[in-house]
Short mmCIF file of C-alpha atoms in Angstrom, two decimals:
data_model
loop_
_atom_site.label_atom_id
_atom_site.label_comp_id
_atom_site.label_asym_id
_atom_site.label_seq_id
_atom_site.Cartn_x
_atom_site.Cartn_y
_atom_site.Cartn_z
CA MET A 1 116.38 106.04 3.66
CA ASP A 2 117.28 102.40 4.66
CA LEU A 3 116.81 99.77 2.56
CA LEU A 4 115.06 97.38 4.49
CA GLY A 5 114.05 93.87 1.51
CA SER A 6 112.54 92.94 -0.79
CA ALA A 7 109.19 91.04 -1.30
CA VAL A 8 107.54 89.58 -4.67
CA ASP A 9 104.59 88.76 -6.05
CA ALA A 10 105.63 85.39 -7.56
CA ASN A 11 102.22 85.62 -9.46
CA GLY A 12 98.95 87.04 -10.34
CA PRO A 13 97.39 91.20 -9.85
CA GLN A 14 99.69 92.46 -7.39
CA ILE A 15 98.52 91.38 -4.13
CA PHE A 16 100.73 91.54 -1.38
CA VAL A 17 99.87 90.96 2.39
CA LEU A 18 101.02 92.97 4.65
CA THR A 19 100.50 92.29 8.02
CA ASP A 20 101.63 92.02 12.25
CA ALA A 21 103.77 87.73 12.18
CA SER A 22 101.29 86.85 14.16
CA ARG A 23 98.11 87.45 11.30
CA ALA A 24 100.51 86.01 8.78
CA GLN A 25 100.88 82.52 10.15
CA SER A 26 97.20 81.70 8.99
CA TRP A 27 97.09 82.92 5.42
CA ARG A 28 97.73 79.89 2.75
CA GLY A 29 98.07 82.47 -0.68
CA GLY A 30 96.47 80.06 -3.44
CA THR A 31 97.24 76.13 -2.21
CA ASN A 32 94.16 75.99 -0.31
CA GLY A 33 92.07 76.02 -3.21
CA GLU A 34 90.76 74.46 -5.86
CA GLY A 35 92.33 74.19 -9.73
CA ASP A 36 94.62 76.13 -11.30
CA LEU A 37 92.80 79.29 -10.13
CA ALA A 38 93.57 78.11 -6.33
CA LEU A 39 88.89 78.59 -7.00
CA GLY A 40 87.97 79.32 -2.95
CA SER A 41 91.52 80.43 -1.58
CA ASP A 42 93.15 82.81 0.66
CA TRP A 43 94.59 84.82 -2.33
CA ALA A 44 91.06 84.27 -4.58
CA ARG A 45 89.17 85.44 -1.98
CA GLY A 46 91.80 88.45 -1.89
CA PHE A 47 91.83 88.61 -6.13
CA GLU A 48 87.83 89.33 -5.37
CA ALA A 49 87.83 91.76 -2.23
CA PHE A 50 89.80 93.68 -4.97
CA TYR A 51 89.03 93.56 -8.77
CA GLY A 52 85.23 92.75 -7.49
CA VAL A 53 84.86 89.43 -9.07
CA PRO A 54 87.15 86.14 -8.43
CA PRO A 55 89.18 85.06 -10.33
CA SER A 56 88.85 83.44 -14.18
CA GLU A 57 90.70 82.65 -17.60
CA GLU A 58 90.38 86.63 -18.08
CA THR A 59 90.62 88.32 -15.22
CA ALA A 60 93.24 86.70 -13.61
CA GLY A 61 95.96 88.63 -15.64
CA ASP A 62 93.72 92.02 -15.19
CA ASP A 63 95.79 94.58 -14.97
CA ASP A 64 93.24 97.09 -13.70
CA THR A 65 94.47 97.32 -10.56
CA LYS A 66 92.15 98.19 -7.93
CA GLN A 67 95.08 100.20 -5.15
CA GLY A 68 94.31 100.05 -1.42
CA MET A 69 93.93 98.07 1.38
CA ARG A 70 91.30 95.11 2.59
CA VAL A 71 90.98 93.37 5.85
CA LEU A 72 90.29 89.09 5.13
CA GLU A 73 89.45 87.16 7.93
CA ALA A 74 91.63 84.28 7.07
CA ASP A 75 91.46 80.60 9.71
CA GLY A 76 89.20 83.47 12.07
CA ALA A 77 92.29 85.74 12.00
CA ARG A 78 92.69 89.31 10.47
CA VAL A 79 94.49 89.67 7.22
CA GLU A 80 96.07 92.62 6.12
CA LEU A 81 95.89 92.85 2.03
CA VAL A 82 97.59 95.71 0.04
CA ASP A 83 96.94 95.76 -3.85
CA PHE A 84 99.12 98.48 -6.01
CA GLY A 85 102.02 99.08 -8.61
CA SER A 86 102.21 97.22 -11.18
CA SER A 87 105.45 94.77 -12.07
CA GLY A 88 105.10 93.25 -8.13
CA TRP A 89 108.40 93.78 -6.90
CA LEU A 90 107.86 95.27 -3.34
CA LEU A 91 111.18 97.34 -2.04
CA VAL A 92 110.29 97.86 1.99
CA TYR A 93 112.33 100.96 3.25
CA ARG A 94 112.30 102.76 6.09
CA VAL A 95 112.12 106.49 6.69
CA GLU A 96 113.20 108.07 9.69
CA ASP A 97 110.04 106.85 11.92
CA ARG A 98 107.84 105.80 8.82
CA LEU A 99 107.95 102.59 6.15
CA VAL A 100 107.93 103.13 2.89
CA LEU A 101 107.32 100.19 0.00
CA VAL A 102 108.36 100.88 -3.48
CA ASP A 103 106.97 99.12 -6.25
CA GLY A 104 108.25 99.51 -9.57
CA VAL A 105 110.04 99.58 -13.13
CA PHE A 106 113.12 101.91 -13.35
CA GLU A 107 115.66 103.10 -15.47
CA ASP A 108 119.48 103.05 -15.30
CA GLU A 109 119.86 100.84 -11.80
CA GLN A 110 122.21 100.13 -9.88
CA GLU A 111 123.02 97.07 -6.87
CA ALA A 112 122.56 98.68 -3.54
CA GLU A 113 122.66 96.32 -0.44
CA SER A 114 119.70 95.53 1.68
CA ALA A 115 119.47 95.85 5.99
CA ALA A 116 118.65 91.72 5.33
CA GLY A 117 121.74 90.96 3.20
CA GLU A 118 120.96 90.33 0.23
CA ASP A 119 121.23 92.12 -3.59
CA GLU A 120 118.58 95.05 -4.93
CA ASN A 121 117.84 96.32 -8.09
CA VAL A 122 117.44 100.38 -7.11
CA PRO A 123 117.73 103.37 -9.65
CA THR A 124 120.34 105.75 -9.52
CA SER A 125 119.14 109.11 -10.12
CA PRO A 126 118.17 111.77 -6.71
CA ALA A 127 115.16 111.33 -7.46
CA PHE A 128 114.19 108.56 -6.89
CA ALA A 129 115.68 109.35 -3.56
CA ASP A 130 113.76 112.23 -3.34
CA TYR A 131 110.15 110.41 -4.20
CA VAL A 132 110.73 107.16 -1.09
CA THR A 133 112.20 109.76 1.16
CA ALA A 134 108.64 112.83 0.17
CA PRO A 135 105.46 112.76 2.77
CA PRO A 136 102.51 110.73 1.22
CA SER A 137 101.30 113.40 -1.72
CA ASP A 138 97.88 114.49 -1.95
CA ALA A 139 97.22 111.66 -4.57
CA ALA A 140 97.53 108.93 -1.87
CA ALA A 141 94.30 107.58 -0.37
CA GLN A 142 94.29 106.53 3.11
CA GLY A 143 93.46 102.82 3.89
CA GLY A 144 93.35 102.43 7.14
CA VAL A 145 95.40 101.79 10.53
CA LEU A 146 97.45 98.43 10.09
CA GLU A 147 97.83 97.17 13.99
CA VAL A 148 101.82 95.53 14.17
CA PRO A 149 100.85 94.24 17.79
CA SER A 150 104.20 91.38 17.92
CA GLY A 151 106.74 94.12 16.52
CA TRP A 152 107.29 92.49 13.71
CA LEU A 153 105.36 93.35 10.43
CA VAL A 154 105.58 90.57 6.96
CA ALA A 155 105.61 91.97 2.81
CA MET A 156 104.62 88.58 1.00
CA SER A 157 103.02 88.07 -1.68
CA ALA A 158 99.29 87.11 -1.47
CA ALA A 159 99.99 84.18 -3.69
CA GLU A 160 102.24 82.64 -1.58
CA ALA A 161 101.23 80.25 1.92
CA TRP A 162 102.98 81.17 4.63
CA ALA A 163 103.56 77.79 5.82
CA GLU A 164 105.64 76.99 2.54
CA LEU A 165 108.55 79.54 3.11
CA ASN A 166 112.02 78.58 3.35
CA GLY A 167 110.91 75.25 2.60
CA ASP A 168 108.97 74.79 6.54
CA MET A 169 106.96 76.55 9.27
CA PRO A 170 107.99 80.74 9.11
CA PRO A 171 109.10 81.96 12.98
CA THR A 172 107.01 81.50 15.87
CA MET A 173 106.56 84.50 18.30
CA ASP A 174 108.83 82.91 20.68
CA GLN A 175 111.35 82.53 17.96
CA LEU A 176 110.52 86.27 16.73
CA ALA A 177 111.17 87.26 20.48
CA GLU A 178 114.70 85.99 20.28
CA VAL A 179 116.17 87.61 16.96
CA GLU A 180 118.54 89.85 17.34
CA ASP A 181 118.12 91.71 13.76
CA ASP A 182 115.46 94.38 12.49
CA VAL A 183 115.07 92.58 9.68
CA PHE A 184 115.63 89.16 7.35
CA GLN A 185 114.29 87.74 4.44
CA LEU A 186 112.10 83.78 3.54
CA ASP A 187 112.23 82.42 0.04
CA ASP A 188 109.58 80.27 -0.93
CA PRO A 189 109.77 76.80 -3.29
CA THR A 190 108.07 79.42 -6.15
CA GLY A 191 111.19 81.71 -5.90
CA GLY A 192 110.05 84.73 -4.38
CA HIS A 193 110.32 85.69 -0.46
CA ALA A 194 109.13 87.35 2.28
CA VAL A 195 110.35 90.16 4.18
CA PHE A 196 109.73 90.44 8.40
CA VAL A 197 110.25 94.58 9.74
CA ARG A 198 111.20 95.04 13.19
CA THR A 199 108.63 97.87 13.67
CA ARG A 200 109.11 101.34 16.13
CA ALA A 201 105.29 101.93 16.00
CA LYS A 202 102.26 99.25 17.26
CA LYS A 203 100.17 101.35 14.59
CA TYR A 204 100.52 102.94 11.76
CA ARG A 205 98.37 104.48 9.37
CA VAL A 206 98.24 103.73 5.26
CA PHE A 207 98.16 105.53 2.84
CA VAL A 208 98.23 103.86 -1.15
CA GLU A 209 99.26 105.97 -3.75
CA PRO A 210 98.76 104.95 -7.39
CA GLU A 211 101.15 104.88 -9.90
CA ILE A 212 103.85 107.39 -11.73
CA GLU A 213 105.91 108.30 -14.49
CA THR A 214 109.46 109.46 -14.02
CA ASP A 215 112.46 110.28 -16.28
CA TRP A 216 113.88 107.23 -14.11
CA GLY A 217 111.17 104.89 -14.02
CA SER A 218 107.47 103.72 -13.34
CA ALA A 219 106.78 103.47 -9.43
CA ALA A 220 104.45 103.21 -6.57
CA ARG A 221 104.52 103.75 -3.01
CA VAL A 222 102.42 102.35 -0.24
CA VAL A 223 103.67 104.76 3.24
CA LEU A 224 103.18 103.39 6.42
CA LEU A 225 103.01 106.65 9.52
CA PRO A 226 102.89 106.01 12.82
CA ALA A 227 99.14 106.19 14.67
#
């Protein structure tokens, strides 16, 4: 398995943008809403899609996550979101022809350098590698089909704005076409970051698994299988 990189959900429940780079361009996170809860924003509409209620002082920190995948319209563009896990730190792996996203809190960690060139904390236990590389479990819910027509998948916090990554606009589609690496990361101003992954398929079936508790920690997975 290859550790590609990571994304951080710096604010709120564990809802991530997981979409094609061309679609992510329309996403404005919580910056296009009103008030501390960003009511009316892209993120608030994503929150309501998963939780069934708009964000409020009572629900903004709700840990009763409704894990799964949703498709939202943002500025007229289709954008996919995924809600899973509970820690808000998303590790992205490539395992043969599939992509695996892991959200977890780990015991007995060690540093591992990702393909994006960043140091990430991962469990030392060999059982963690078995978990990452396993096919989707019987408990997984199929979230639908994720299309990646540009060949670049983006994973980032749904609370953050695409336009704020790296303090400037992220790469355009023309610029991405010139990128030689298969993965890279960009920071956002609040301490999170997004990971960009060059995909080997243009369509993936999305499987969202419930959280598990193990000797090496707790974790939840999303597995993307070529469709």
